[in-house]
């Protein structure tokens, strides 16, 4: 089993129509699951195993900010990082 450690984190400012369109698209996509993230207006999770590695993403929306986190982690860990990022946005 291969192991790899990284966490990619991005934050984007979106206009209302782009934000709403992205939330709608993620909500209707079969590969994303709507999840609750403390402090987020909306949250989504996806994960798959490719070869020996897990590839997961968590997306959180707070106001006009889209937080995207990507790494070989399980949902709980990515949600923890997302909640820290949301706290940073709020500060």
PDB file of N, CA and C in Angstrom:
ATOM      1  N   UNK A   1       0.850  -1.187   0.000  1.00  0.00           N
ATOM      2  CA  UNK A   1       0.000   0.000   0.000  1.00  0.00           C
ATOM      3  C   UNK A   1       0.886   1.237   0.000  1.00  0.00           C
ATOM      4  N   UNK A   2       0.645   2.131  -0.913  1.00  0.00           N
ATOM      5  CA  UNK A   2       1.399   3.375  -0.989  1.00  0.00           C
ATOM      6  C   UNK A   2       0.801   4.410  -0.046  1.00  0.00           C
ATOM      7  N   UNK A   3       1.628   5.265   0.487  1.00  0.00           N
ATOM      8  CA  UNK A   3       1.131   6.371   1.311  1.00  0.00           C
ATOM      9  C   UNK A   3       1.646   7.667   0.717  1.00  0.00           C
ATOM     10  N   UNK A   4       0.869   8.683   0.881  1.00  0.00           N
ATOM     11  CA  UNK A   4       1.226   9.983   0.355  1.00  0.00           C
ATOM     12  C   UNK A   4       0.565  11.019   1.251  1.00  0.00           C
ATOM     13  N   UNK A   5       1.275  12.087   1.541  1.00  0.00           N
ATOM     14  CA  UNK A   5       0.686  13.119   2.376  1.00  0.00           C
ATOM     15  C   UNK A   5       0.762  14.475   1.713  1.00  0.00           C
ATOM     16  N   UNK A   6      -0.360  15.110   1.549  1.00  0.00           N
ATOM     17  CA  UNK A   6      -0.433  16.473   1.039  1.00  0.00           C
ATOM     18  C   UNK A   6      -1.831  17.005   1.324  1.00  0.00           C
ATOM     19  N   UNK A   7      -1.978  18.286   1.312  1.00  0.00           N
ATOM     20  CA  UNK A   7      -3.289  18.924   1.393  1.00  0.00           C
ATOM     21  C   UNK A   7      -3.224  20.168   0.533  1.00  0.00           C
ATOM     22  N   UNK A   8      -4.029  20.193  -0.493  1.00  0.00           N
ATOM     23  CA  UNK A   8      -4.138  21.373  -1.336  1.00  0.00           C
ATOM     24  C   UNK A   8      -5.334  22.171  -0.853  1.00  0.00           C
ATOM     25  N   UNK A   9      -5.150  23.442  -0.657  1.00  0.00           N
ATOM     26  CA  UNK A   9      -6.237  24.292  -0.205  1.00  0.00           C
ATOM     27  C   UNK A   9      -6.338  25.538  -1.070  1.00  0.00           C
ATOM     28  N   UNK A  10      -7.549  25.861  -1.458  1.00  0.00           N
ATOM     29  CA  UNK A  10      -7.809  27.021  -2.299  1.00  0.00           C
ATOM     30  C   UNK A  10      -8.997  27.779  -1.732  1.00  0.00           C
ATOM     31  N   UNK A  11      -9.001  29.077  -1.925  1.00  0.00           N
ATOM     32  CA  UNK A  11     -10.158  29.905  -1.574  1.00  0.00           C
ATOM     33  C   UNK A  11     -10.391  30.873  -2.734  1.00  0.00           C
ATOM     34  N   UNK A  12     -11.633  30.946  -3.163  1.00  0.00           N
ATOM     35  CA  UNK A  12     -12.009  31.788  -4.286  1.00  0.00           C
ATOM     36  C   UNK A  12     -13.170  32.685  -3.885  1.00  0.00           C
ATOM     37  N   UNK A  13     -13.160  33.909  -4.358  1.00  0.00           N
ATOM     38  CA  UNK A  13     -14.290  34.808  -4.191  1.00  0.00           C
ATOM     39  C   UNK A  13     -15.146  34.702  -5.443  1.00  0.00           C
ATOM     40  N   UNK A  14     -16.436  34.403  -5.260  1.00  0.00           N
ATOM     41  CA  UNK A  14     -17.342  34.184  -6.384  1.00  0.00           C
ATOM     42  C   UNK A  14     -18.478  35.194  -6.370  1.00  0.00           C
ATOM     43  N   UNK A  15     -18.925  35.603  -7.558  1.00  0.00           N
ATOM     44  CA  UNK A  15     -20.136  36.420  -7.611  1.00  0.00           C
ATOM     45  C   UNK A  15     -21.334  35.500  -7.337  1.00  0.00           C
ATOM     46  N   UNK A  16     -22.457  36.085  -7.001  1.00  0.00           N
ATOM     47  CA  UNK A  16     -23.629  35.322  -6.563  1.00  0.00           C
ATOM     48  C   UNK A  16     -24.094  34.283  -7.580  1.00  0.00           C
ATOM     49  N   UNK A  17     -24.156  34.642  -8.855  1.00  0.00           N
ATOM     50  CA  UNK A  17     -24.685  33.697  -9.840  1.00  0.00           C
ATOM     51  C   UNK A  17     -23.720  32.531 -10.055  1.00  0.00           C
ATOM     52  N   UNK A  18     -22.430  32.790 -10.036  1.00  0.00           N
ATOM     53  CA  UNK A  18     -21.447  31.721 -10.180  1.00  0.00           C
ATOM     54  C   UNK A  18     -21.509  30.788  -8.978  1.00  0.00           C
ATOM     55  N   UNK A  19     -21.575  31.377  -7.775  1.00  0.00           N
ATOM     56  CA  UNK A  19     -21.662  30.589  -6.541  1.00  0.00           C
ATOM     57  C   UNK A  19     -22.906  29.707  -6.565  1.00  0.00           C
ATOM     58  N   UNK A  20     -24.053  30.288  -6.858  1.00  0.00           N
ATOM     59  CA  UNK A  20     -25.312  29.537  -6.865  1.00  0.00           C
ATOM     60  C   UNK A  20     -25.299  28.433  -7.926  1.00  0.00           C
ATOM     61  N   UNK A  21     -24.730  28.725  -9.092  1.00  0.00           N
ATOM     62  CA  UNK A  21     -24.641  27.724 -10.148  1.00  0.00           C
ATOM     63  C   UNK A  21     -23.741  26.561  -9.759  1.00  0.00           C
ATOM     64  N   UNK A  22     -22.629  26.864  -9.090  1.00  0.00           N
ATOM     65  CA  UNK A  22     -21.713  25.811  -8.656  1.00  0.00           C
ATOM     66  C   UNK A  22     -22.353  24.947  -7.570  1.00  0.00           C
ATOM     67  N   UNK A  23     -23.031  25.571  -6.618  1.00  0.00           N
ATOM     68  CA  UNK A  23     -23.726  24.813  -5.570  1.00  0.00           C
ATOM     69  C   UNK A  23     -24.802  23.915  -6.181  1.00  0.00           C
ATOM     70  N   UNK A  24     -25.562  24.450  -7.131  1.00  0.00           N
ATOM     71  CA  UNK A  24     -26.593  23.643  -7.796  1.00  0.00           C
ATOM     72  C   UNK A  24     -25.980  22.462  -8.553  1.00  0.00           C
ATOM     73  N   UNK A  25     -24.873  22.708  -9.267  1.00  0.00           N
ATOM     74  CA  UNK A  25     -24.225  21.644 -10.040  1.00  0.00           C
ATOM     75  C   UNK A  25     -23.676  20.557  -9.117  1.00  0.00           C
ATOM     76  N   UNK A  26     -23.030  20.948  -8.025  1.00  0.00           N
ATOM     77  CA  UNK A  26     -22.509  19.959  -7.081  1.00  0.00           C
ATOM     78  C   UNK A  26     -23.645  19.182  -6.420  1.00  0.00           C
ATOM     79  N   UNK A  27     -24.728  19.875  -6.105  1.00  0.00           N
ATOM     80  CA  UNK A  27     -25.869  19.228  -5.467  1.00  0.00           C
ATOM     81  C   UNK A  27     -26.554  18.200  -6.343  1.00  0.00           C
ATOM     82  N   UNK A  28     -26.477  18.385  -7.650  1.00  0.00           N
ATOM     83  CA  UNK A  28     -27.124  17.437  -8.562  1.00  0.00           C
ATOM     84  C   UNK A  28     -26.159  16.396  -9.134  1.00  0.00           C
ATOM     85  N   UNK A  29     -24.871  16.541  -8.867  1.00  0.00           N
ATOM     86  CA  UNK A  29     -23.886  15.584  -9.378  1.00  0.00           C
ATOM     87  C   UNK A  29     -23.900  14.306  -8.544  1.00  0.00           C
ATOM     88  N   UNK A  30     -23.894  13.174  -9.216  1.00  0.00           N
ATOM     89  CA  UNK A  30     -23.949  11.894  -8.499  1.00  0.00           C
ATOM     90  C   UNK A  30     -22.646  11.571  -7.773  1.00  0.00           C
ATOM     91  N   UNK A  31     -21.568  12.234  -8.118  1.00  0.00           N
ATOM     92  CA  UNK A  31     -20.274  11.937  -7.495  1.00  0.00           C
ATOM     93  C   UNK A  31     -19.995  12.769  -6.252  1.00  0.00           C
ATOM     94  N   UNK A  32     -20.854  13.734  -5.933  1.00  0.00           N
ATOM     95  CA  UNK A  32     -20.674  14.573  -4.748  1.00  0.00           C
ATOM     96  C   UNK A  32     -21.810  14.333  -3.766  1.00  0.00           C
ATOM     97  N   UNK A  33     -21.462  14.331  -2.495  1.00  0.00           N
ATOM     98  CA  UNK A  33     -22.431  14.153  -1.410  1.00  0.00           C
ATOM     99  C   UNK A  33     -22.540  15.466  -0.646  1.00  0.00           C
ATOM    100  N   UNK A  34     -23.755  15.952  -0.449  1.00  0.00           N
ATOM    101  CA  UNK A  34     -23.955  17.145   0.376  1.00  0.00           C
ATOM    102  C   UNK A  34     -23.660  16.778   1.832  1.00  0.00           C
ATOM    103  N   UNK A  35     -22.852  17.600   2.502  1.00  0.00           N
ATOM    104  CA  UNK A  35     -22.496  17.345   3.898  1.00  0.00           C
ATOM    105  C   UNK A  35     -22.646  18.627   4.705  1.00  0.00           C
ATOM    106  N   UNK A  36     -22.721  18.463   6.007  1.00  0.00           N
ATOM    107  CA  UNK A  36     -22.782  19.608   6.916  1.00  0.00           C
ATOM    108  C   UNK A  36     -21.384  19.924   7.403  1.00  0.00           C
ATOM    109  N   UNK A  37     -20.987  21.182   7.246  1.00  0.00           N
ATOM    110  CA  UNK A  37     -19.704  21.670   7.740  1.00  0.00           C
ATOM    111  C   UNK A  37     -20.017  22.873   8.608  1.00  0.00           C
ATOM    112  N   UNK A  38     -19.574  22.825   9.855  1.00  0.00           N
ATOM    113  CA  UNK A  38     -19.876  23.900  10.800  1.00  0.00           C
ATOM    114  C   UNK A  38     -19.420  25.246  10.238  1.00  0.00           C
ATOM    115  N   UNK A  39     -20.351  26.206  10.189  1.00  0.00           N
ATOM    116  CA  UNK A  39     -20.053  27.549   9.710  1.00  0.00           C
ATOM    117  C   UNK A  39     -20.236  27.753   8.225  1.00  0.00           C
ATOM    118  N   UNK A  40     -20.462  26.668   7.474  1.00  0.00           N
ATOM    119  CA  UNK A  40     -20.614  26.780   6.019  1.00  0.00           C
ATOM    120  C   UNK A  40     -22.077  26.918   5.636  1.00  0.00           C
ATOM    121  N   UNK A  41     -22.324  27.656   4.563  1.00  0.00           N
ATOM    122  CA  UNK A  41     -23.667  27.749   3.992  1.00  0.00           C
ATOM    123  C   UNK A  41     -24.025  26.467   3.246  1.00  0.00           C
ATOM    124  N   UNK A  42     -23.011  25.827   2.662  1.00  0.00           N
ATOM    125  CA  UNK A  42     -23.186  24.562   1.940  1.00  0.00           C
ATOM    126  C   UNK A  42     -21.851  23.837   1.939  1.00  0.00           C
ATOM    127  N   UNK A  43     -21.907  22.498   1.896  1.00  0.00           N
ATOM    128  CA  UNK A  43     -20.688  21.704   1.856  1.00  0.00           C
ATOM    129  C   UNK A  43     -20.880  20.443   1.040  1.00  0.00           C
ATOM    130  N   UNK A  44     -19.807  19.987   0.402  1.00  0.00           N
ATOM    131  CA  UNK A  44     -19.849  18.806  -0.450  1.00  0.00           C
ATOM    132  C   UNK A  44     -18.578  17.989  -0.275  1.00  0.00           C
ATOM    133  N   UNK A  45     -18.707  16.671  -0.470  1.00  0.00           N
ATOM    134  CA  UNK A  45     -17.584  15.751  -0.332  1.00  0.00           C
ATOM    135  C   UNK A  45     -17.607  14.746  -1.477  1.00  0.00           C
ATOM    136  N   UNK A  46     -16.425  14.390  -1.963  1.00  0.00           N
ATOM    137  CA  UNK A  46     -16.269  13.303  -2.920  1.00  0.00           C
ATOM    138  C   UNK A  46     -14.961  12.589  -2.627  1.00  0.00           C
ATOM    139  N   UNK A  47     -14.926  11.292  -2.902  1.00  0.00           N
ATOM    140  CA  UNK A  47     -13.721  10.509  -2.655  1.00  0.00           C
ATOM    141  C   UNK A  47     -13.715   9.285  -3.556  1.00  0.00           C
ATOM    142  N   UNK A  48     -12.530   8.908  -3.979  1.00  0.00           N
ATOM    143  CA  UNK A  48     -12.366   7.674  -4.742  1.00  0.00           C
ATOM    144  C   UNK A  48     -10.957   7.147  -4.508  1.00  0.00           C
ATOM    145  N   UNK A  49     -10.808   5.852  -4.666  1.00  0.00           N
ATOM    146  CA  UNK A  49      -9.500   5.221  -4.572  1.00  0.00           C
ATOM    147  C   UNK A  49      -9.017   4.964  -5.996  1.00  0.00           C
ATOM    148  N   UNK A  50      -7.832   5.467  -6.288  1.00  0.00           N
ATOM    149  CA  UNK A  50      -7.198   5.241  -7.597  1.00  0.00           C
ATOM    150  C   UNK A  50      -5.896   4.497  -7.332  1.00  0.00           C
ATOM    151  N   UNK A  51      -5.846   3.246  -7.742  1.00  0.00           N
ATOM    152  CA  UNK A  51      -4.675   2.432  -7.432  1.00  0.00           C
ATOM    153  C   UNK A  51      -4.599   2.223  -5.932  1.00  0.00           C
ATOM    154  N   UNK A  52      -3.515   2.650  -5.333  1.00  0.00           N
ATOM    155  CA  UNK A  52      -3.320   2.504  -3.894  1.00  0.00           C
ATOM    156  C   UNK A  52      -3.654   3.762  -3.101  1.00  0.00           C
ATOM    157  N   UNK A  53      -4.049   4.836  -3.778  1.00  0.00           N
ATOM    158  CA  UNK A  53      -4.230   6.112  -3.097  1.00  0.00           C
ATOM    159  C   UNK A  53      -5.680   6.579  -3.109  1.00  0.00           C
ATOM    160  N   UNK A  54      -6.088   7.173  -2.008  1.00  0.00           N
ATOM    161  CA  UNK A  54      -7.404   7.801  -1.904  1.00  0.00           C
ATOM    162  C   UNK A  54      -7.267   9.254  -2.346  1.00  0.00           C
ATOM    163  N   UNK A  55      -8.203   9.723  -3.154  1.00  0.00           N
ATOM    164  CA  UNK A  55      -8.265  11.113  -3.594  1.00  0.00           C
ATOM    165  C   UNK A  55      -9.620  11.666  -3.158  1.00  0.00           C
ATOM    166  N   UNK A  56      -9.599  12.656  -2.279  1.00  0.00           N
ATOM    167  CA  UNK A  56     -10.838  13.204  -1.730  1.00  0.00           C
ATOM    168  C   UNK A  56     -10.846  14.718  -1.869  1.00  0.00           C
ATOM    169  N   UNK A  57     -12.052  15.281  -1.928  1.00  0.00           N
ATOM    170  CA  UNK A  57     -12.234  16.730  -1.976  1.00  0.00           C
ATOM    171  C   UNK A  57     -13.386  17.123  -1.075  1.00  0.00           C
ATOM    172  N   UNK A  58     -13.226  18.240  -0.388  1.00  0.00           N
ATOM    173  CA  UNK A  58     -14.301  18.882   0.359  1.00  0.00           C
ATOM    174  C   UNK A  58     -14.414  20.303  -0.152  1.00  0.00           C
ATOM    175  N   UNK A  59     -15.639  20.699  -0.450  1.00  0.00           N
ATOM    176  CA  UNK A  59     -15.928  22.064  -0.868  1.00  0.00           C
ATOM    177  C   UNK A  59     -16.856  22.692   0.156  1.00  0.00           C
ATOM    178  N   UNK A  60     -16.507  23.887   0.611  1.00  0.00           N
ATOM    179  CA  UNK A  60     -17.339  24.622   1.564  1.00  0.00           C
ATOM    180  C   UNK A  60     -17.611  26.010   1.001  1.00  0.00           C
ATOM    181  N   UNK A  61     -18.826  26.475   1.195  1.00  0.00           N
ATOM    182  CA  UNK A  61     -19.227  27.801   0.728  1.00  0.00           C
ATOM    183  C   UNK A  61     -19.623  28.643   1.927  1.00  0.00           C
ATOM    184  N   UNK A  62     -19.002  29.815   2.039  1.00  0.00           N
ATOM    185  CA  UNK A  62     -19.286  30.753   3.134  1.00  0.00           C
ATOM    186  C   UNK A  62     -19.439  32.128   2.503  1.00  0.00           C
ATOM    187  N   UNK A  63     -20.673  32.638   2.482  1.00  0.00           N
ATOM    188  CA  UNK A  63     -20.891  33.918   1.811  1.00  0.00           C
ATOM    189  C   UNK A  63     -20.455  33.824   0.367  1.00  0.00           C
ATOM    190  N   UNK A  64     -19.551  34.723  -0.044  1.00  0.00           N
ATOM    191  CA  UNK A  64     -19.072  34.704  -1.434  1.00  0.00           C
ATOM    192  C   UNK A  64     -17.759  33.928  -1.592  1.00  0.00           C
ATOM    193  N   UNK A  65     -17.355  33.179  -0.543  1.00  0.00           N
ATOM    194  CA  UNK A  65     -16.096  32.438  -0.581  1.00  0.00           C
ATOM    195  C   UNK A  65     -16.346  30.949  -0.784  1.00  0.00           C
ATOM    196  N   UNK A  66     -15.617  30.388  -1.742  1.00  0.00           N
ATOM    197  CA  UNK A  66     -15.611  28.944  -2.001  1.00  0.00           C
ATOM    198  C   UNK A  66     -14.275  28.403  -1.526  1.00  0.00           C
ATOM    199  N   UNK A  67     -14.291  27.493  -0.569  1.00  0.00           N
ATOM    200  CA  UNK A  67     -13.090  26.844  -0.051  1.00  0.00           C
ATOM    201  C   UNK A  67     -13.039  25.442  -0.644  1.00  0.00           C
ATOM    202  N   UNK A  68     -11.932  25.109  -1.292  1.00  0.00           N
ATOM    203  CA  UNK A  68     -11.750  23.793  -1.904  1.00  0.00           C
ATOM    204  C   UNK A  68     -10.520  23.143  -1.282  1.00  0.00           C
ATOM    205  N   UNK A  69     -10.688  21.964  -0.702  1.00  0.00           N
ATOM    206  CA  UNK A  69      -9.593  21.207  -0.091  1.00  0.00           C
ATOM    207  C   UNK A  69      -9.495  19.849  -0.764  1.00  0.00           C
ATOM    208  N   UNK A  70      -8.285  19.467  -1.132  1.00  0.00           N
ATOM    209  CA  UNK A  70      -8.055  18.215  -1.847  1.00  0.00           C
ATOM    210  C   UNK A  70      -6.880  17.496  -1.196  1.00  0.00           C
ATOM    211  N   UNK A  71      -7.057  16.205  -0.921  1.00  0.00           N
ATOM    212  CA  UNK A  71      -5.971  15.426  -0.345  1.00  0.00           C
ATOM    213  C   UNK A  71      -6.342  13.967  -0.212  1.00  0.00           C
ATOM    214  N   UNK A  72      -5.367  13.128   0.135  1.00  0.00           N
ATOM    215  CA  UNK A  72      -5.624  11.692   0.284  1.00  0.00           C
ATOM    216  C   UNK A  72      -6.159  11.375   1.680  1.00  0.00           C
ATOM    217  N   UNK A  73      -7.216  12.063   2.068  1.00  0.00           N
ATOM    218  CA  UNK A  73      -7.740  11.975   3.425  1.00  0.00           C
ATOM    219  C   UNK A  73      -9.195  11.521   3.419  1.00  0.00           C
ATOM    220  N   UNK A  74      -9.648  11.048   4.564  1.00  0.00           N
ATOM    221  CA  UNK A  74     -11.053  10.689   4.722  1.00  0.00           C
ATOM    222  C   UNK A  74     -11.865  11.943   5.042  1.00  0.00           C
ATOM    223  N   UNK A  75     -13.168  11.829   4.892  1.00  0.00           N
ATOM    224  CA  UNK A  75     -14.081  12.970   5.038  1.00  0.00           C
ATOM    225  C   UNK A  75     -13.872  13.724   6.347  1.00  0.00           C
ATOM    226  N   UNK A  76     -13.804  13.021   7.463  1.00  0.00           N
ATOM    227  CA  UNK A  76     -13.711  13.677   8.769  1.00  0.00           C
ATOM    228  C   UNK A  76     -12.512  14.625   8.849  1.00  0.00           C
ATOM    229  N   UNK A  77     -11.359  14.194   8.374  1.00  0.00           N
ATOM    230  CA  UNK A  77     -10.155  15.034   8.428  1.00  0.00           C
ATOM    231  C   UNK A  77     -10.290  16.252   7.531  1.00  0.00           C
ATOM    232  N   UNK A  78     -10.794  16.067   6.318  1.00  0.00           N
ATOM    233  CA  UNK A  78     -10.971  17.210   5.424  1.00  0.00           C
ATOM    234  C   UNK A  78     -11.992  18.196   5.974  1.00  0.00           C
ATOM    235  N   UNK A  79     -13.048  17.699   6.592  1.00  0.00           N
ATOM    236  CA  UNK A  79     -14.042  18.589   7.201  1.00  0.00           C
ATOM    237  C   UNK A  79     -13.401  19.387   8.338  1.00  0.00           C
ATOM    238  N   UNK A  80     -12.548  18.756   9.129  1.00  0.00           N
ATOM    239  CA  UNK A  80     -11.841  19.483  10.198  1.00  0.00           C
ATOM    240  C   UNK A  80     -11.019  20.635   9.623  1.00  0.00           C
ATOM    241  N   UNK A  81     -10.285  20.364   8.550  1.00  0.00           N
ATOM    242  CA  UNK A  81      -9.509  21.423   7.904  1.00  0.00           C
ATOM    243  C   UNK A  81     -10.419  22.505   7.329  1.00  0.00           C
ATOM    244  N   UNK A  82     -11.543  22.108   6.749  1.00  0.00           N
ATOM    245  CA  UNK A  82     -12.485  23.080   6.196  1.00  0.00           C
ATOM    246  C   UNK A  82     -13.029  23.991   7.287  1.00  0.00           C
ATOM    247  N   UNK A  83     -13.346  23.420   8.445  1.00  0.00           N
ATOM    248  CA  UNK A  83     -13.855  24.237   9.553  1.00  0.00           C
ATOM    249  C   UNK A  83     -12.811  25.235  10.032  1.00  0.00           C
ATOM    250  N   UNK A  84     -11.546  24.852  10.017  1.00  0.00           N
ATOM    251  CA  UNK A  84     -10.466  25.793  10.365  1.00  0.00           C
ATOM    252  C   UNK A  84     -10.363  26.897   9.315  1.00  0.00           C
ATOM    253  N   UNK A  85     -10.491  26.547   8.052  1.00  0.00           N
ATOM    254  CA  UNK A  85     -10.451  27.543   6.993  1.00  0.00           C
ATOM    255  C   UNK A  85     -11.628  28.515   7.101  1.00  0.00           C
ATOM    256  N   UNK A  86     -12.808  27.988   7.432  1.00  0.00           N
ATOM    257  CA  UNK A  86     -13.990  28.831   7.608  1.00  0.00           C
ATOM    258  C   UNK A  86     -13.774  29.799   8.768  1.00  0.00           C
ATOM    259  N   UNK A  87     -13.176  29.342   9.851  1.00  0.00           N
ATOM    260  CA  UNK A  87     -12.868  30.224  10.982  1.00  0.00           C
ATOM    261  C   UNK A  87     -11.923  31.341  10.543  1.00  0.00           C
ATOM    262  N   UNK A  88     -10.982  31.008   9.671  1.00  0.00           N
ATOM    263  CA  UNK A  88     -10.076  32.023   9.153  1.00  0.00           C
ATOM    264  C   UNK A  88     -10.790  33.053   8.295  1.00  0.00           C
ATOM    265  N   UNK A  89     -11.733  32.605   7.483  1.00  0.00           N
ATOM    266  CA  UNK A  89     -12.518  33.529   6.653  1.00  0.00           C
ATOM    267  C   UNK A  89     -13.341  34.463   7.555  1.00  0.00           C
ATOM    268  N   UNK A  90     -13.921  33.897   8.608  1.00  0.00           N
ATOM    269  CA  UNK A  90     -14.748  34.686   9.519  1.00  0.00           C
ATOM    270  C   UNK A  90     -13.944  35.730  10.279  1.00  0.00           C
ATOM    271  N   UNK A  91     -12.673  35.417  10.524  1.00  0.00           N
ATOM    272  CA  UNK A  91     -11.806  36.348  11.272  1.00  0.00           C
ATOM    273  C   UNK A  91     -11.448  37.499  10.358  1.00  0.00           C
TER     274      UNK A  91
END
